[in-house]
Amino acid sequence: MLTIFSQVWCYPDQLCNRLGLEKAAKLVSCYREPRGGAELDWFQASQADVAVFDALSGQPKTGFEHALRWYNHIKSYNNRNSFPGIKKSVSEYGPAATQAAVANGGEDEDDDDDDIDLFGSDEEDEEAERIKQERLAAYEAKKSKKPTTIAKSNIILEVKPWDDETDMKKMEELVRTIVVDGLLWGSAKLVPVGYGIKKLVISCVVEDDKVGTDLLEERITEFEDYVQSVDIAAFNKI
């Protein structure tokens, strides 16, 4: 889709002769430089085209085919107000208007640029880091004060002797000499097995993360002169 820009660029003198000197001169002044019109779109009709269309004294004459094609194209729209952009007077389009805007607003734009700190200041970074560290410290302090739940279990062990001549009292004393962090021995009793043989049934409470059944069995069976075997009679979570 062609706009008036390409036609004025190519045929400024013909516009002056065919379309009237005053209005053609306005067109030439608006579009003398590439992309001079603020609202002009190279591929789509806009309010810049409407402003130029309304400023023309009439249809371009034969011999100016490109301008005529553009004129007829814009004229074919019934609702030209729907074109994108904001309609201005012809004199407000083009490089002259752009230069005026730069002259009037350039200083303010420079001031705005000066106020923008793209990288931030060292003081702001230090303050943000300080706040971050304070929040982390507060979180760690709160976390350390929060009570933690320790998983524990109640275990009942059956410790069997070699024969009826084993000193069961001594066996219990040896078992209780096993000291491990997270282990607390409980009550014990002797239970008859048969043929005069008794087994030691002893309970204990352990912290699951620190003491396991394998550890208890290994340590108790080290008393090999007294202990034949160790079985887990019960294992309950507390």
PDB file of C-alpha atoms in Angstrom:
ATOM      1  CA  MET A   1       0.000   0.000   0.000  1.00  0.00           C
ATOM      2  CA  LEU A   2       1.486   3.365  -1.004  1.00  0.00           C
ATOM      3  CA  THR A   3       1.178   6.593   0.964  1.00  0.00           C
ATOM      4  CA  ILE A   4       1.664  10.181  -0.172  1.00  0.00           C
ATOM      5  CA  PHE A   5       5.266  10.119   1.049  1.00  0.00           C
ATOM      6  CA  SER A   6       6.670   8.253  -1.950  1.00  0.00           C
ATOM      7  CA  GLN A   7       4.845  10.439  -4.437  1.00  0.00           C
ATOM      8  CA  VAL A   8       5.966  13.766  -2.968  1.00  0.00           C
ATOM      9  CA  TRP A   9       9.503  12.514  -2.719  1.00  0.00           C
ATOM     10  CA  CYS A  10       9.567  11.598  -6.403  1.00  0.00           C
ATOM     11  CA  TYR A  11       7.587  14.451  -7.944  1.00  0.00           C
ATOM     12  CA  PRO A  12       7.721  17.660  -5.813  1.00  0.00           C
ATOM     13  CA  ASP A  13       7.827  19.968  -8.890  1.00  0.00           C
ATOM     14  CA  GLN A  14       4.908  18.216 -10.558  1.00  0.00           C
ATOM     15  CA  LEU A  15       2.875  18.581  -7.361  1.00  0.00           C
ATOM     16  CA  CYS A  16       3.474  22.307  -7.371  1.00  0.00           C
ATOM     17  CA  ASN A  17       2.246  22.574 -10.960  1.00  0.00           C
ATOM     18  CA  ARG A  18      -0.655  20.096 -10.813  1.00  0.00           C
ATOM     19  CA  LEU A  19      -2.095  20.458  -7.313  1.00  0.00           C
ATOM     20  CA  GLY A  20      -1.671  24.180  -6.626  1.00  0.00           C
ATOM     21  CA  LEU A  21       1.448  25.899  -5.391  1.00  0.00           C
ATOM     22  CA  GLU A  22       0.441  26.600  -1.805  1.00  0.00           C
ATOM     23  CA  LYS A  23      -0.914  23.154  -0.926  1.00  0.00           C
ATOM     24  CA  ALA A  24       1.747  21.313  -2.875  1.00  0.00           C
ATOM     25  CA  ALA A  25       4.392  23.317  -1.092  1.00  0.00           C
ATOM     26  CA  LYS A  26       2.930  22.152   2.210  1.00  0.00           C
ATOM     27  CA  LEU A  27       3.110  18.558   1.034  1.00  0.00           C
ATOM     28  CA  VAL A  28       6.711  18.942  -0.032  1.00  0.00           C
ATOM     29  CA  SER A  29       7.666  20.609   3.239  1.00  0.00           C
ATOM     30  CA  CYS A  30       5.969  17.848   5.232  1.00  0.00           C
ATOM     31  CA  TYR A  31       7.610  14.949   3.434  1.00  0.00           C
ATOM     32  CA  ARG A  32      10.892  16.355   2.128  1.00  0.00           C
ATOM     33  CA  GLU A  33      12.869  14.080   4.542  1.00  0.00           C
ATOM     34  CA  PRO A  34      12.361  10.303   4.967  1.00  0.00           C
ATOM     35  CA  ARG A  35       9.908   9.483   7.762  1.00  0.00           C
ATOM     36  CA  GLY A  36       9.280  13.201   8.235  1.00  0.00           C
ATOM     37  CA  GLY A  37       5.630  12.773   9.262  1.00  0.00           C
ATOM     38  CA  ALA A  38       5.290  11.675  12.840  1.00  0.00           C
ATOM     39  CA  GLU A  39       2.195   9.599  12.080  1.00  0.00           C
ATOM     40  CA  LEU A  40       3.166   8.430   8.609  1.00  0.00           C
ATOM     41  CA  ASP A  41       3.373   4.682   8.059  1.00  0.00           C
ATOM     42  CA  TRP A  42       5.117   3.470   4.928  1.00  0.00           C
ATOM     43  CA  PHE A  43       2.903   0.386   4.602  1.00  0.00           C
ATOM     44  CA  GLN A  44      -0.404   1.488   6.039  1.00  0.00           C
ATOM     45  CA  ALA A  45      -2.705   4.475   5.615  1.00  0.00           C
ATOM     46  CA  SER A  46      -2.761   6.685   8.694  1.00  0.00           C
ATOM     47  CA  GLN A  47      -4.108  10.023   9.868  1.00  0.00           C
ATOM     48  CA  ALA A  48      -1.100  11.638   8.165  1.00  0.00           C
ATOM     49  CA  ASP A  49      -2.573  10.502   4.825  1.00  0.00           C
ATOM     50  CA  VAL A  50      -5.972  11.867   5.837  1.00  0.00           C
ATOM     51  CA  ALA A  51      -4.459  15.254   6.708  1.00  0.00           C
ATOM     52  CA  VAL A  52      -2.728  15.463   3.317  1.00  0.00           C
ATOM     53  CA  PHE A  53      -5.834  14.187   1.493  1.00  0.00           C
ATOM     54  CA  ASP A  54      -8.035  16.842   3.079  1.00  0.00           C
ATOM     55  CA  ALA A  55      -5.468  19.556   2.262  1.00  0.00           C
ATOM     56  CA  LEU A  56      -5.524  18.830  -1.471  1.00  0.00           C
ATOM     57  CA  SER A  57      -7.562  21.113  -3.698  1.00  0.00           C
ATOM     58  CA  GLY A  58      -8.777  18.161  -5.717  1.00  0.00           C
ATOM     59  CA  GLN A  59      -7.895  14.965  -7.546  1.00  0.00           C
ATOM     60  CA  PRO A  60      -4.440  14.850  -9.178  1.00  0.00           C
ATOM     61  CA  LYS A  61      -4.604  15.221 -12.914  1.00  0.00           C
ATOM     62  CA  THR A  62      -3.678  12.644 -15.550  1.00  0.00           C
ATOM     63  CA  GLY A  63       0.066  12.188 -15.834  1.00  0.00           C
ATOM     64  CA  PHE A  64       0.651  11.894 -12.135  1.00  0.00           C
ATOM     65  CA  GLU A  65      -0.344   8.245 -11.854  1.00  0.00           C
ATOM     66  CA  HIS A  66       1.193   7.399  -8.492  1.00  0.00           C
ATOM     67  CA  ALA A  67      -0.346  10.365  -6.698  1.00  0.00           C
ATOM     68  CA  LEU A  68      -3.661   9.636  -8.410  1.00  0.00           C
ATOM     69  CA  ARG A  69      -3.510   5.999  -7.295  1.00  0.00           C
ATOM     70  CA  TRP A  70      -2.858   7.100  -3.730  1.00  0.00           C
ATOM     71  CA  TYR A  71      -5.649   9.700  -3.875  1.00  0.00           C
ATOM     72  CA  ASN A  72      -8.194   7.171  -5.141  1.00  0.00           C
ATOM     73  CA  HIS A  73      -7.100   4.639  -2.571  1.00  0.00           C
ATOM     74  CA  ILE A  74      -7.574   7.022   0.356  1.00  0.00           C
ATOM     75  CA  LYS A  75     -10.833   8.278  -1.153  1.00  0.00           C
ATOM     76  CA  SER A  76     -12.186   4.703  -1.300  1.00  0.00           C
ATOM     77  CA  TYR A  77     -12.423   4.570   2.488  1.00  0.00           C
ATOM     78  CA  ASN A  78     -15.785   5.700   3.838  1.00  0.00           C
ATOM     79  CA  ASN A  79     -14.573   6.045   7.394  1.00  0.00           C
ATOM     80  CA  ARG A  80     -11.121   7.568   7.220  1.00  0.00           C
ATOM     81  CA  ASN A  81     -11.361   8.509  10.874  1.00  0.00           C
ATOM     82  CA  SER A  82     -10.648   4.871  11.694  1.00  0.00           C
ATOM     83  CA  PHE A  83      -7.071   5.147  10.364  1.00  0.00           C
ATOM     84  CA  PRO A  84      -4.439   4.778  13.066  1.00  0.00           C
ATOM     85  CA  GLY A  85      -2.670   7.794  14.480  1.00  0.00           C
ATOM     86  CA  ILE A  86      -3.794  11.260  15.497  1.00  0.00           C
ATOM     87  CA  LYS A  87      -4.874  13.675  12.825  1.00  0.00           C
ATOM     88  CA  LYS A  88      -3.049  17.004  12.859  1.00  0.00           C
ATOM     89  CA  SER A  89      -2.810  19.913  10.525  1.00  0.00           C
ATOM     90  CA  VAL A  90      -0.485  19.441   7.582  1.00  0.00           C
ATOM     91  CA  SER A  91       1.997  21.921   9.010  1.00  0.00           C
ATOM     92  CA  GLU A  92       2.441  19.753  12.110  1.00  0.00           C
ATOM     93  CA  TYR A  93       3.818  16.853  10.079  1.00  0.00           C
ATOM     94  CA  GLY A  94       7.287  16.635   8.623  1.00  0.00           C
ATOM     95  CA  PRO A  95      10.800  17.547   9.686  1.00  0.00           C
ATOM     96  CA  ALA A  96       9.918  21.135  10.564  1.00  0.00           C
ATOM     97  CA  ALA A  97       7.563  19.935  13.308  1.00  0.00           C
ATOM     98  CA  THR A  98      10.114  17.400  14.490  1.00  0.00           C
ATOM     99  CA  GLN A  99      12.818  20.038  14.768  1.00  0.00           C
ATOM    100  CA  ALA A 100      10.468  22.311  16.704  1.00  0.00           C
ATOM    101  CA  ALA A 101       9.634  19.515  19.110  1.00  0.00           C
ATOM    102  CA  VAL A 102      13.320  18.836  19.652  1.00  0.00           C
ATOM    103  CA  ALA A 103      13.980  22.551  20.222  1.00  0.00           C
ATOM    104  CA  ASN A 104      11.172  22.823  22.789  1.00  0.00           C
ATOM    105  CA  GLY A 105      11.496  19.492  24.558  1.00  0.00           C
ATOM    106  CA  GLY A 106      15.081  18.439  24.110  1.00  0.00           C
ATOM    107  CA  GLU A 107      16.271  20.138  27.251  1.00  0.00           C
ATOM    108  CA  ASP A 108      13.565  18.516  29.358  1.00  0.00           C
ATOM    109  CA  GLU A 109      14.399  15.098  27.915  1.00  0.00           C
ATOM    110  CA  ASP A 110      18.036  15.577  28.804  1.00  0.00           C
ATOM    111  CA  ASP A 111      17.020  16.485  32.344  1.00  0.00           C
ATOM    112  CA  ASP A 112      14.889  13.342  32.572  1.00  0.00           C
ATOM    113  CA  ASP A 113      17.802  11.239  31.368  1.00  0.00           C
ATOM    114  CA  ASP A 114      19.997  12.767  34.029  1.00  0.00           C
ATOM    115  CA  ASP A 115      17.524  11.716  36.713  1.00  0.00           C
ATOM    116  CA  ILE A 116      17.567   8.071  35.615  1.00  0.00           C
ATOM    117  CA  ASP A 117      20.162   5.906  37.334  1.00  0.00           C
ATOM    118  CA  LEU A 118      20.386   2.735  35.264  1.00  0.00           C
ATOM    119  CA  PHE A 119      22.824   0.987  37.546  1.00  0.00           C
ATOM    120  CA  GLY A 120      21.718   2.204  40.964  1.00  0.00           C
ATOM    121  CA  SER A 121      24.002   3.587  43.623  1.00  0.00           C
ATOM    122  CA  ASP A 122      26.399   1.776  45.897  1.00  0.00           C
ATOM    123  CA  GLU A 123      24.475   3.085  48.904  1.00  0.00           C
ATOM    124  CA  GLU A 124      21.254   1.484  47.683  1.00  0.00           C
ATOM    125  CA  ASP A 125      23.042  -1.832  47.108  1.00  0.00           C
ATOM    126  CA  GLU A 126      24.562  -1.734  50.578  1.00  0.00           C
ATOM    127  CA  GLU A 127      21.216  -0.931  52.173  1.00  0.00           C
ATOM    128  CA  ALA A 128      19.495  -3.795  50.320  1.00  0.00           C
ATOM    129  CA  GLU A 129      22.254  -6.205  51.376  1.00  0.00           C
ATOM    130  CA  ARG A 130      21.994  -5.040  54.996  1.00  0.00           C
ATOM    131  CA  ILE A 131      18.225  -5.626  55.048  1.00  0.00           C
ATOM    132  CA  LYS A 132      18.701  -9.046  53.476  1.00  0.00           C
ATOM    133  CA  GLN A 133      21.237 -10.093  56.102  1.00  0.00           C
ATOM    134  CA  GLU A 134      19.026  -8.848  58.937  1.00  0.00           C
ATOM    135  CA  ARG A 135      16.101 -10.889  57.663  1.00  0.00           C
ATOM    136  CA  LEU A 136      18.265 -14.000  57.309  1.00  0.00           C
ATOM    137  CA  ALA A 137      19.580 -13.583  60.837  1.00  0.00           C
ATOM    138  CA  ALA A 138      16.053 -13.157  62.215  1.00  0.00           C
ATOM    139  CA  TYR A 139      14.910 -16.271  60.374  1.00  0.00           C
ATOM    140  CA  GLU A 140      17.807 -18.373  61.684  1.00  0.00           C
ATOM    141  CA  ALA A 141      17.183 -17.140  65.244  1.00  0.00           C
ATOM    142  CA  LYS A 142      13.507 -18.044  65.014  1.00  0.00           C
ATOM    143  CA  LYS A 143      14.343 -21.423  63.527  1.00  0.00           C
ATOM    144  CA  SER A 144      16.835 -22.234  66.285  1.00  0.00           C
ATOM    145  CA  LYS A 145      14.250 -21.505  68.998  1.00  0.00           C
ATOM    146  CA  LYS A 146      11.641 -23.754  67.423  1.00  0.00           C
ATOM    147  CA  PRO A 147      11.575 -27.126  69.250  1.00  0.00           C
ATOM    148  CA  THR A 148      12.349 -30.120  67.092  1.00  0.00           C
ATOM    149  CA  THR A 149      10.615 -33.450  67.419  1.00  0.00           C
ATOM    150  CA  ILE A 150      12.987 -36.334  68.134  1.00  0.00           C
ATOM    151  CA  ALA A 151      11.822 -39.700  66.839  1.00  0.00           C
ATOM    152  CA  LYS A 152      12.162 -42.428  69.472  1.00  0.00           C
ATOM    153  CA  SER A 153      11.356 -46.104  69.733  1.00  0.00           C
ATOM    154  CA  ASN A 154      10.823 -48.613  72.555  1.00  0.00           C
ATOM    155  CA  ILE A 155      12.681 -51.887  71.954  1.00  0.00           C
ATOM    156  CA  ILE A 156      12.432 -55.134  73.931  1.00  0.00           C
ATOM    157  CA  LEU A 157      15.380 -57.497  73.562  1.00  0.00           C
ATOM    158  CA  GLU A 158      15.618 -61.187  74.376  1.00  0.00           C
ATOM    159  CA  VAL A 159      19.172 -62.175  75.304  1.00  0.00           C
ATOM    160  CA  LYS A 160      19.737 -65.965  75.493  1.00  0.00           C
ATOM    161  CA  PRO A 161      22.616 -67.653  77.385  1.00  0.00           C
ATOM    162  CA  TRP A 162      24.603 -70.721  76.398  1.00  0.00           C
ATOM    163  CA  ASP A 163      23.313 -72.966  79.178  1.00  0.00           C
ATOM    164  CA  ASP A 164      21.781 -73.074  82.613  1.00  0.00           C
ATOM    165  CA  GLU A 165      25.135 -72.412  84.250  1.00  0.00           C
ATOM    166  CA  THR A 166      25.462 -68.890  82.769  1.00  0.00           C
ATOM    167  CA  ASP A 167      25.479 -66.129  85.367  1.00  0.00           C
ATOM    168  CA  MET A 168      22.373 -64.197  84.269  1.00  0.00           C
ATOM    169  CA  LYS A 169      22.932 -61.403  86.780  1.00  0.00           C
ATOM    170  CA  LYS A 170      26.379 -60.829  85.356  1.00  0.00           C
ATOM    171  CA  MET A 171      24.932 -60.938  81.838  1.00  0.00           C
ATOM    172  CA  GLU A 172      22.495 -58.136  82.668  1.00  0.00           C
ATOM    173  CA  GLU A 173      25.299 -56.050  84.197  1.00  0.00           C
ATOM    174  CA  LEU A 174      27.362 -56.436  81.035  1.00  0.00           C
ATOM    175  CA  VAL A 175      24.442 -55.469  78.805  1.00  0.00           C
ATOM    176  CA  ARG A 176      23.850 -52.326  80.844  1.00  0.00           C
ATOM    177  CA  THR A 177      27.502 -51.319  80.448  1.00  0.00           C
ATOM    178  CA  ILE A 178      26.720 -50.516  76.818  1.00  0.00           C
ATOM    179  CA  VAL A 179      26.521 -46.728  76.725  1.00  0.00           C
ATOM    180  CA  VAL A 180      25.582 -45.008  73.489  1.00  0.00           C
ATOM    181  CA  ASP A 181      24.284 -41.494  72.842  1.00  0.00           C
ATOM    182  CA  GLY A 182      20.530 -41.830  72.370  1.00  0.00           C
ATOM    183  CA  LEU A 183      20.222 -45.113  74.333  1.00  0.00           C
ATOM    184  CA  LEU A 184      18.411 -45.463  77.652  1.00  0.00           C
ATOM    185  CA  TRP A 185      18.098 -48.883  79.307  1.00  0.00           C
ATOM    186  CA  GLY A 186      14.837 -49.780  81.022  1.00  0.00           C
ATOM    187  CA  SER A 187      13.518 -52.628  83.108  1.00  0.00           C
ATOM    188  CA  ALA A 188      14.700 -56.246  82.816  1.00  0.00           C
ATOM    189  CA  LYS A 189      13.538 -59.666  83.921  1.00  0.00           C
ATOM    190  CA  LEU A 190      14.454 -63.327  83.592  1.00  0.00           C
ATOM    191  CA  VAL A 191      12.011 -65.544  81.721  1.00  0.00           C
ATOM    192  CA  PRO A 192      12.300 -69.359  81.807  1.00  0.00           C
ATOM    193  CA  VAL A 193      12.979 -71.076  78.497  1.00  0.00           C
ATOM    194  CA  GLY A 194      13.213 -74.723  79.547  1.00  0.00           C
ATOM    195  CA  TYR A 195      15.524 -77.261  81.120  1.00  0.00           C
ATOM    196  CA  GLY A 196      16.448 -74.767  83.793  1.00  0.00           C
ATOM    197  CA  ILE A 197      17.595 -72.184  81.226  1.00  0.00           C
ATOM    198  CA  LYS A 198      16.364 -68.615  81.497  1.00  0.00           C
ATOM    199  CA  LYS A 199      16.619 -65.712  79.046  1.00  0.00           C
ATOM    200  CA  LEU A 200      17.127 -62.052  79.811  1.00  0.00           C
ATOM    201  CA  VAL A 201      14.285 -59.834  78.601  1.00  0.00           C
ATOM    202  CA  ILE A 202      15.361 -56.191  78.766  1.00  0.00           C
ATOM    203  CA  SER A 203      13.780 -53.025  77.400  1.00  0.00           C
ATOM    204  CA  CYS A 204      15.333 -49.819  76.189  1.00  0.00           C
ATOM    205  CA  VAL A 205      14.376 -46.501  74.569  1.00  0.00           C
ATOM    206  CA  VAL A 206      16.446 -45.274  71.627  1.00  0.00           C
ATOM    207  CA  GLU A 207      16.566 -42.224  69.425  1.00  0.00           C
ATOM    208  CA  ASP A 208      15.976 -43.523  65.925  1.00  0.00           C
ATOM    209  CA  ASP A 209      18.577 -41.255  64.284  1.00  0.00           C
ATOM    210  CA  LYS A 210      21.308 -42.395  66.657  1.00  0.00           C
ATOM    211  CA  VAL A 211      20.717 -46.015  67.661  1.00  0.00           C
ATOM    212  CA  GLY A 212      19.506 -48.964  65.596  1.00  0.00           C
ATOM    213  CA  THR A 213      18.775 -52.616  66.343  1.00  0.00           C
ATOM    214  CA  ASP A 214      21.846 -53.759  64.416  1.00  0.00           C
ATOM    215  CA  LEU A 215      24.065 -51.741  66.725  1.00  0.00           C
ATOM    216  CA  LEU A 216      22.441 -53.196  69.834  1.00  0.00           C
ATOM    217  CA  GLU A 217      22.736 -56.785  68.610  1.00  0.00           C
ATOM    218  CA  GLU A 218      26.371 -56.304  67.625  1.00  0.00           C
ATOM    219  CA  ARG A 219      27.382 -54.791  70.958  1.00  0.00           C
ATOM    220  CA  ILE A 220      25.533 -57.348  73.090  1.00  0.00           C
ATOM    221  CA  THR A 221      26.894 -60.385  71.192  1.00  0.00           C
ATOM    222  CA  GLU A 222      30.409 -59.132  71.911  1.00  0.00           C
ATOM    223  CA  PHE A 223      29.918 -60.704  75.368  1.00  0.00           C
ATOM    224  CA  GLU A 224      30.336 -64.074  73.756  1.00  0.00           C
ATOM    225  CA  ASP A 225      31.165 -65.900  77.009  1.00  0.00           C
ATOM    226  CA  TYR A 226      27.648 -65.177  78.253  1.00  0.00           C
ATOM    227  CA  VAL A 227      25.482 -64.465  75.192  1.00  0.00           C
ATOM    228  CA  GLN A 228      24.454 -67.069  72.649  1.00  0.00           C
ATOM    229  CA  SER A 229      22.026 -64.891  70.647  1.00  0.00           C
ATOM    230  CA  VAL A 230      19.925 -61.725  70.697  1.00  0.00           C
ATOM    231  CA  ASP A 231      16.393 -61.395  69.315  1.00  0.00           C
ATOM    232  CA  ILE A 232      14.096 -58.375  68.916  1.00  0.00           C
ATOM    233  CA  ALA A 233      10.933 -59.246  70.825  1.00  0.00           C
ATOM    234  CA  ALA A 234       9.182 -55.904  70.203  1.00  0.00           C
ATOM    235  CA  PHE A 235       9.799 -52.637  68.412  1.00  0.00           C
ATOM    236  CA  ASN A 236       7.369 -49.761  68.910  1.00  0.00           C
ATOM    237  CA  LYS A 237       7.531 -46.101  67.916  1.00  0.00           C
ATOM    238  CA  ILE A 238       6.990 -43.663  70.746  1.00  0.00           C
TER     239      ILE A 238
END
